[in-house]
């Protein structure tokens, strides 16, 4: 639950200093306004008598412990959703007798759901609260997975994945924003996205084993996903049952504020910068995780099962990186840490590309995942530090949606490049 800190027991002369500063330097910057943000509250302590440290903790109030567990489970499911694409794409294409270009549309359709989530996530919070989010988001995934498990025609698969994308987008915005307003947010967001990575690590292993070892159809994997999403409906709704729309509004809006925060969030430069950054990052993460199996089979000439394990190694690297580096990042600061992570990741990407050996590529892509893992949670932390609490859902939702579109942009580039190659050279691998 987002905190509703209020300033009390101000030192004598504080107000006059603020007024003097305002008159001489113009309007107060966004992060210095009376609405508390992480950056203007974390430096104060309750013992100093200057400001109540109103950031909730993961274990206080006690219900937060259960809420955190429910959110971790939700992100485990999101990771299993995203991580399964790489393992399933070769079999989906073979089943429907599709080229890789046409199969790529499974990456494009969820973007429609992410976009809807970005536009209406804040309104959903205001109308139904986090209780409504906990019921609505996983229900979208249950519907999508049940339909896919029936093995429908391929156009139906593409269309219904947009519904799954809506559920993922709403979940992503809501729970990132909630954890972003807790104390020790670097470590908690690292763990949160570590569970995402854990899910993405498990799903290629499970999906590949079901197909290659148990000789089941690729669509049977979604029976498992539907069951997990159904459990998520129960766990999340129980955890946030008391979080109604009225309670959310009281805690995140003052009486004179407009009730829609999406427009205000979009006016902030921070929102657009983070959205553009995540566009590149998520495009890299999902595209690499989604196509690594195909690459290892067709270019590195690996066997189907060992190539599927390469995707597991990539997502395992992301998981471990988010957990371990989540404790390193706050010691150096997000800007320096992310800069170092990106430089090191570029080095491993070059090794993956330039050394044409299966084992080297598998190790390099795992280490690449380790160093890019903390980037998403670090970006969320920057948003929560620079924007007021009531803008977090809208800003993070929009940034996450644009980030989800990164995979679509990368796949669209791949399709365009493939079609151009086919037109100019007369051949195409896709």
Coordinates of C-alpha atoms in Angstrom, one line a residue:
X1 CA 0.0 0.0 0.0
X2 CA 1.4 3.3 -1.0
X3 CA 2.4 5.4 2.0
X4 CA 0.7 8.7 2.9
X5 CA 3.4 10.6 4.7
X6 CA 2.7 14.0 6.2
X7 CA 5.3 16.4 7.4
X8 CA 5.1 17.2 11.1
X9 CA 7.3 18.8 13.8
X10 CA 9.2 21.0 11.4
X11 CA 12.2 22.8 12.9
X12 CA 11.8 26.5 13.7
X13 CA 12.6 28.6 10.7
X14 CA 12.0 25.8 8.2
X15 CA 9.0 27.4 6.6
X16 CA 10.7 30.7 6.3
X17 CA 13.6 29.1 4.6
X18 CA 11.4 27.4 2.2
X19 CA 9.5 30.6 1.4
X20 CA 12.8 32.4 0.9
X21 CA 14.1 29.7 -1.4
X22 CA 10.9 29.7 -3.4
X23 CA 10.8 33.5 -3.9
X24 CA 14.4 33.7 -5.0
X25 CA 14.7 30.6 -7.1
X26 CA 11.3 30.3 -8.7
X27 CA 8.9 27.3 -8.5
X28 CA 9.9 24.4 -6.2
X29 CA 11.2 21.5 -8.3
X30 CA 8.9 18.5 -8.4
X31 CA 10.9 16.4 -6.0
X32 CA 11.0 19.2 -3.4
X33 CA 7.2 19.8 -3.2
X34 CA 5.2 19.0 -0.1
X35 CA 4.0 15.7 -1.7
X36 CA 6.5 13.2 -0.3
X37 CA 8.8 11.3 -2.7
X38 CA 11.4 8.7 -1.8
X39 CA 14.2 11.3 -2.5
X40 CA 12.9 13.8 -0.1
X41 CA 11.9 11.4 2.7
X42 CA 14.7 8.8 2.9
X43 CA 17.2 11.3 4.3
X44 CA 15.1 12.0 7.4
X45 CA 14.6 9.8 10.4
X46 CA 11.9 9.5 13.0
X47 CA 14.5 10.0 15.8
X48 CA 15.5 13.4 14.5
X49 CA 12.1 14.9 15.2
X50 CA 12.0 16.6 11.8
X51 CA 10.0 14.2 9.7
X52 CA 8.1 11.0 10.2
X53 CA 9.6 8.2 8.2
X54 CA 6.3 7.0 6.7
X55 CA 7.7 4.4 4.3
X56 CA 6.2 1.0 5.1
X57 CA 8.4 -2.0 5.5
X58 CA 8.1 -5.4 4.0
X59 CA 7.1 -6.8 7.4
X60 CA 5.2 -3.9 8.9
X61 CA 2.2 -3.8 9.0
X62 CA 2.3 -7.6 9.2
X63 CA -0.1 -8.0 6.2
X64 CA 2.7 -6.7 4.0
X65 CA 4.6 -10.0 4.5
X66 CA 1.7 -11.9 2.9
X67 CA 1.2 -9.2 0.2
X68 CA 4.9 -9.4 -0.7
X69 CA 4.7 -13.2 -1.0
X70 CA 1.6 -12.9 -3.3
X71 CA 3.3 -10.3 -5.5
X72 CA 6.4 -12.5 -5.7
X73 CA 4.2 -15.4 -6.9
X74 CA 2.6 -13.1 -9.5
X75 CA 5.9 -12.1 -10.9
X76 CA 7.0 -15.7 -11.0
X77 CA 4.0 -16.3 -13.2
X78 CA 4.9 -13.3 -15.4
X79 CA 8.4 -14.7 -15.8
X80 CA 7.1 -18.1 -16.8
X81 CA 4.9 -16.4 -19.4
X82 CA 7.7 -14.4 -21.0
X83 CA 10.3 -17.1 -20.7
X84 CA 8.2 -19.7 -22.4
X85 CA 8.2 -17.9 -25.8
X86 CA 11.8 -18.9 -26.7
X87 CA 11.2 -22.5 -26.0
X88 CA 7.8 -22.7 -27.7
X89 CA 8.4 -20.6 -30.8
X90 CA 10.1 -23.4 -32.9
X91 CA 7.3 -25.8 -32.1
X92 CA 4.5 -23.3 -32.7
X93 CA 5.9 -22.6 -36.1
X94 CA 6.3 -26.2 -37.0
X95 CA 2.8 -27.1 -35.7
X96 CA 1.1 -24.4 -37.8
X97 CA 3.6 -24.7 -40.7
X98 CA 4.6 -21.1 -40.4
X99 CA 7.7 -19.1 -41.3
X100 CA 9.7 -17.5 -38.5
X101 CA 8.4 -14.2 -39.7
X102 CA 4.8 -15.1 -39.2
X103 CA 5.5 -16.9 -35.9
X104 CA 7.1 -13.6 -34.7
X105 CA 3.6 -12.1 -34.3
X106 CA 3.3 -13.9 -30.9
X107 CA 5.7 -11.2 -29.7
X108 CA 3.8 -8.4 -31.3
X109 CA 0.2 -8.9 -30.0
X110 CA 0.9 -8.5 -26.2
X111 CA 2.0 -4.9 -26.9
X112 CA -1.7 -4.0 -27.5
X113 CA -2.5 -5.3 -24.0
X114 CA 0.5 -3.4 -22.5
X115 CA -0.8 -0.2 -24.2
X116 CA -4.3 -0.5 -22.8
X117 CA -2.8 -1.2 -19.4
X118 CA -0.7 2.0 -19.6
X119 CA -3.7 4.1 -20.4
X120 CA -6.1 2.7 -17.9
X121 CA -4.0 1.3 -15.0
X122 CA -4.4 4.5 -12.9
X123 CA -8.1 4.6 -13.5
X124 CA -8.5 1.0 -12.5
X125 CA -6.7 1.8 -9.2
X126 CA -9.0 4.7 -8.6
X127 CA -12.2 2.8 -9.4
X128 CA -11.5 -0.6 -7.9
X129 CA -8.3 -0.2 -5.8
X130 CA -5.6 -2.8 -5.5
X131 CA -8.3 -5.4 -4.8
X132 CA -9.7 -4.9 -8.3
X133 CA -6.2 -5.1 -9.8
X134 CA -5.6 -8.4 -7.9
X135 CA -8.8 -9.9 -9.4
X136 CA -8.7 -8.4 -12.9
X137 CA -5.1 -8.9 -13.9
X138 CA -4.6 -12.6 -13.3
X139 CA -8.1 -13.3 -14.6
X140 CA -7.1 -11.9 -18.0
X141 CA -4.2 -14.4 -18.0
X142 CA -6.5 -17.3 -17.0
X143 CA -8.8 -16.5 -19.9
X144 CA -5.9 -16.3 -22.4
X145 CA -4.2 -19.4 -21.2
X146 CA -7.4 -21.5 -21.3
X147 CA -8.1 -20.5 -24.9
X148 CA -4.6 -21.3 -26.0
X149 CA -4.7 -24.7 -24.2
X150 CA -7.6 -25.7 -26.5
X151 CA -5.1 -25.5 -29.5
X152 CA -7.1 -22.9 -31.5
X153 CA -6.1 -21.6 -35.0
X154 CA -3.0 -19.5 -35.0
X155 CA -4.8 -16.1 -35.6
X156 CA -6.7 -16.8 -32.4
X157 CA -3.5 -17.5 -30.5
X158 CA -2.1 -14.1 -31.6
X159 CA -5.2 -12.3 -30.7
X160 CA -5.7 -13.8 -27.3
X161 CA -2.1 -13.1 -26.3
X162 CA -3.2 -9.4 -26.3
X163 CA -5.5 -10.3 -23.3
X164 CA -2.6 -11.9 -21.5
X165 CA -0.5 -8.8 -22.3
X166 CA -3.2 -6.6 -20.6
X167 CA -3.0 -8.7 -17.5
X168 CA 0.7 -8.7 -17.4
X169 CA 0.8 -4.9 -18.0
X170 CA -1.6 -4.1 -15.2
X171 CA 0.2 -6.4 -12.8
X172 CA 3.6 -4.9 -13.7
X173 CA 2.5 -1.4 -13.0
X174 CA 0.6 -2.0 -9.8
X175 CA 3.1 -4.2 -8.0
X176 CA 6.2 -2.4 -9.1
X177 CA 4.7 0.8 -7.8
X178 CA 3.6 -0.7 -4.5
X179 CA 7.0 -2.2 -3.7
X180 CA 8.7 1.0 -4.9
X181 CA 7.1 2.8 -2.0
X182 CA 8.4 0.5 0.7
X183 CA 11.6 0.9 2.6
X184 CA 14.7 -0.9 1.2
X185 CA 13.2 -0.7 -2.2
X186 CA 16.5 -1.6 -4.1
X187 CA 16.7 -5.0 -2.4
X188 CA 13.0 -5.7 -2.6
X189 CA 12.7 -4.8 -6.2
X190 CA 15.8 -6.9 -6.9
X191 CA 14.0 -9.9 -5.2
X192 CA 10.8 -9.1 -7.0
X193 CA 12.4 -9.2 -10.5
X194 CA 14.5 -12.1 -9.3
X195 CA 11.3 -14.1 -9.0
X196 CA 10.4 -12.9 -12.5
X197 CA 13.7 -14.3 -13.7
X198 CA 13.2 -17.5 -11.7
X199 CA 9.9 -18.0 -13.5
X200 CA 11.6 -17.3 -16.9
X201 CA 14.3 -19.8 -15.9
X202 CA 11.8 -22.5 -15.0
X203 CA 9.5 -22.2 -18.0
X204 CA 11.9 -23.1 -20.8
X205 CA 13.0 -26.2 -18.9
X206 CA 9.4 -27.3 -18.2
X207 CA 8.1 -26.5 -21.7
X208 CA 11.1 -28.1 -23.4
X209 CA 10.8 -31.2 -21.2
X210 CA 7.1 -31.5 -21.9
X211 CA 7.6 -31.3 -25.6
X212 CA 10.9 -33.3 -26.2
X213 CA 10.7 -35.8 -23.3
X214 CA 7.0 -36.3 -22.7
X215 CA 6.1 -35.8 -26.3
X216 CA 3.2 -33.5 -25.5
X217 CA 1.8 -30.7 -27.7
X218 CA 3.3 -27.3 -27.2
X219 CA -0.2 -26.0 -26.1
X220 CA -0.4 -28.4 -23.1
X221 CA 2.1 -26.1 -21.4
X222 CA -0.7 -23.5 -21.0
X223 CA -2.8 -25.9 -18.9
X224 CA -0.1 -25.4 -16.3
X225 CA 0.0 -21.6 -16.9
X226 CA -3.8 -21.4 -16.5
X227 CA -3.7 -23.3 -13.2
X228 CA -1.0 -21.0 -11.8
X229 CA -2.9 -17.9 -12.9
X230 CA -6.0 -19.2 -11.2
X231 CA -4.0 -19.6 -8.0
X232 CA -2.7 -16.1 -8.4
X233 CA -6.3 -14.8 -8.5
X234 CA -6.9 -16.3 -5.1
X235 CA -3.6 -15.3 -3.4
X236 CA -3.5 -11.7 -4.7
X237 CA -7.1 -10.9 -4.1
X238 CA -6.9 -12.3 -0.5
X239 CA -3.8 -10.2 0.1
X240 CA -5.3 -7.0 -1.1
X241 CA -8.9 -7.5 -0.3
X242 CA -9.1 -4.5 2.0
X243 CA -7.5 -2.2 -0.6
X244 CA -10.5 -0.7 -2.2
X245 CA -10.7 2.2 -4.7
X246 CA -11.8 4.6 -2.0
X247 CA -8.9 3.7 0.2
X248 CA -6.5 4.1 -2.7
X249 CA -7.9 7.5 -3.6
X250 CA -7.7 8.7 0.0
X251 CA -4.1 7.7 0.2
X252 CA -2.9 9.0 -3.1
X253 CA -4.9 12.1 -3.9
X254 CA -5.4 15.4 -2.1
X255 CA -8.8 17.1 -2.2
X256 CA -7.8 19.6 -4.9
X257 CA -6.1 17.1 -7.2
X258 CA -7.4 15.9 -10.5
X259 CA -8.3 12.2 -10.2
X260 CA -6.5 11.1 -13.4
X261 CA -2.8 11.0 -13.0
X262 CA -1.8 9.5 -16.4
X263 CA -1.9 12.9 -18.1
X264 CA 0.2 14.5 -15.3
X265 CA 2.7 11.7 -15.4
X266 CA 3.1 12.1 -19.2
X267 CA 4.0 15.7 -18.7
X268 CA 7.1 14.7 -16.7
X269 CA 10.4 14.4 -18.5
X270 CA 11.3 11.5 -16.2
X271 CA 8.5 9.4 -17.4
X272 CA 9.5 9.7 -21.1
X273 CA 13.2 9.2 -20.4
X274 CA 12.5 6.0 -18.4
X275 CA 10.1 4.8 -21.0
X276 CA 12.6 5.2 -23.8
X277 CA 15.3 3.5 -21.8
X278 CA 13.0 0.5 -21.0
X279 CA 12.0 0.4 -24.7
X280 CA 15.6 -0.5 -25.5
X281 CA 16.2 -2.7 -22.5
X282 CA 13.0 -4.9 -22.5
X283 CA 13.4 -5.2 -26.3
X284 CA 16.9 -6.6 -25.7
X285 CA 15.8 -8.9 -22.9
X286 CA 12.7 -10.4 -24.4
X287 CA 14.1 -10.7 -27.9
X288 CA 17.3 -12.4 -26.7
X289 CA 15.4 -14.7 -24.4
X290 CA 12.8 -15.4 -27.1
X291 CA 15.1 -16.2 -30.0
X292 CA 18.2 -17.7 -28.3
X293 CA 16.8 -21.3 -28.7
X294 CA 16.4 -20.8 -32.5
X295 CA 19.8 -19.2 -32.8
X296 CA 21.5 -22.0 -30.9
X297 CA 19.8 -24.7 -33.0
X298 CA 20.2 -23.1 -36.4
X299 CA 23.5 -21.2 -36.1
X300 CA 25.4 -23.0 -33.3
X301 CA 24.0 -26.4 -34.5
X302 CA 23.0 -27.5 -31.0
X303 CA 20.5 -30.2 -30.1
X304 CA 16.9 -29.2 -29.3
X305 CA 17.1 -29.9 -25.6
X306 CA 20.5 -28.4 -25.0
X307 CA 19.5 -25.3 -26.9
X308 CA 16.4 -25.0 -24.8
X309 CA 18.7 -25.1 -21.7
X310 CA 20.6 -22.1 -23.1
X311 CA 17.4 -20.0 -22.6
X312 CA 17.2 -21.4 -19.1
X313 CA 20.8 -20.2 -18.5
X314 CA 20.0 -16.8 -19.8
X315 CA 17.0 -16.3 -17.5
X316 CA 18.9 -17.9 -14.6
X317 CA 21.6 -15.3 -15.1
X318 CA 19.0 -12.5 -14.9
X319 CA 17.6 -14.0 -11.7
X320 CA 20.9 -14.3 -9.9
X321 CA 22.0 -10.9 -11.1
X322 CA 18.8 -9.2 -9.8
X323 CA 19.1 -10.8 -6.4
X324 CA 22.9 -10.3 -5.9
X325 CA 23.4 -7.0 -7.7
X326 CA 20.2 -5.7 -6.0
X327 CA 22.4 -5.4 -2.9
X328 CA 25.3 -3.8 -4.7
X329 CA 23.4 -1.1 -6.7
X330 CA 22.3 1.0 -3.7
X331 CA 25.9 1.2 -2.4
X332 CA 27.1 2.8 -5.7
X333 CA 24.0 4.6 -6.8
X334 CA 21.7 3.6 -9.7
X335 CA 23.4 5.8 -12.4
X336 CA 27.0 4.5 -11.9
X337 CA 25.9 0.9 -11.3
X338 CA 23.7 0.7 -14.4
X339 CA 26.4 2.3 -16.5
X340 CA 29.0 -0.3 -15.4
X341 CA 26.5 -3.2 -15.9
X342 CA 25.8 -2.0 -19.5
X343 CA 29.5 -1.8 -20.4
X344 CA 30.2 -5.3 -19.1
X345 CA 27.1 -6.7 -20.8
X346 CA 28.2 -5.3 -24.1
X347 CA 31.5 -7.2 -23.7
X348 CA 29.7 -10.5 -23.1
X349 CA 27.4 -9.8 -26.1
X350 CA 30.5 -9.4 -28.3
X351 CA 31.9 -12.7 -27.1
X352 CA 28.5 -14.4 -27.7
X353 CA 28.5 -13.0 -31.3
X354 CA 32.1 -13.3 -32.3
X355 CA 33.1 -16.7 -30.8
X356 CA 31.2 -19.4 -32.9
X357 CA 31.2 -22.2 -30.3
X358 CA 28.1 -23.6 -28.6
X359 CA 29.6 -23.7 -25.0
X360 CA 31.1 -20.3 -25.2
X361 CA 27.9 -18.8 -26.5
X362 CA 25.9 -20.5 -23.7
X363 CA 28.2 -19.2 -21.0
X364 CA 28.4 -15.7 -22.5
X365 CA 24.6 -15.3 -22.7
X366 CA 24.2 -16.5 -19.1
X367 CA 26.7 -13.8 -17.9
X368 CA 25.0 -11.3 -20.2
X369 CA 21.8 -12.0 -18.4
X370 CA 23.5 -11.6 -15.0
X371 CA 24.6 -8.1 -15.7
X372 CA 21.5 -6.8 -17.5
X373 CA 19.2 -8.3 -14.8
X374 CA 19.3 -5.3 -12.3
X375 CA 18.5 -2.7 -15.0
X376 CA 14.7 -2.9 -15.0
X377 CA 14.3 -2.7 -11.2
X378 CA 16.9 0.1 -11.0
X379 CA 14.8 2.1 -13.5
X380 CA 11.7 1.7 -11.4
X381 CA 13.6 2.9 -8.4
X382 CA 14.6 6.1 -10.2
X383 CA 11.0 6.8 -11.1
X384 CA 9.9 6.4 -7.5
X385 CA 12.6 8.7 -6.3
X386 CA 11.9 11.5 -8.8
X387 CA 8.1 11.5 -9.0
X388 CA 5.4 12.0 -6.3
X389 CA 3.8 8.9 -4.9
X390 CA 0.4 9.4 -6.7
X391 CA 2.1 9.4 -10.1
X392 CA 4.0 6.1 -9.6
X393 CA 1.3 3.8 -11.0
X394 CA 0.7 5.9 -14.1
X395 CA 4.4 6.6 -14.7
X396 CA 5.6 3.1 -14.1
X397 CA 2.6 1.6 -16.0
X398 CA 3.4 3.8 -19.0
X399 CA 7.1 3.1 -18.9
X400 CA 6.5 -0.7 -18.5
X401 CA 4.1 -0.6 -21.4
X402 CA 6.5 1.2 -23.7
X403 CA 9.2 -1.3 -22.5
X404 CA 6.9 -4.2 -23.4
X405 CA 6.6 -2.6 -26.8
X406 CA 10.4 -2.9 -27.1
X407 CA 10.1 -6.6 -27.9
X408 CA 7.5 -5.7 -30.6
X409 CA 9.8 -3.1 -32.1
X410 CA 12.8 -5.5 -32.2
X411 CA 10.6 -8.2 -33.7
X412 CA 9.2 -5.7 -36.2
X413 CA 12.7 -4.8 -37.2
X414 CA 13.6 -8.4 -37.6
X415 CA 10.5 -9.0 -39.8
X416 CA 11.3 -6.0 -42.0
X417 CA 15.0 -7.0 -42.3
X418 CA 13.9 -10.5 -43.2
X419 CA 11.5 -9.3 -45.9
X420 CA 14.0 -6.9 -47.4
X421 CA 16.6 -9.7 -47.5
X422 CA 14.2 -11.9 -49.2
X423 CA 13.3 -9.3 -51.7
X424 CA 16.8 -8.3 -52.6
X425 CA 18.6 -11.6 -52.3
X426 CA 15.8 -13.9 -53.2
X427 CA 16.3 -16.0 -50.0
X428 CA 15.3 -15.7 -46.4
X429 CA 15.8 -17.9 -43.3
X430 CA 12.5 -16.8 -42.0

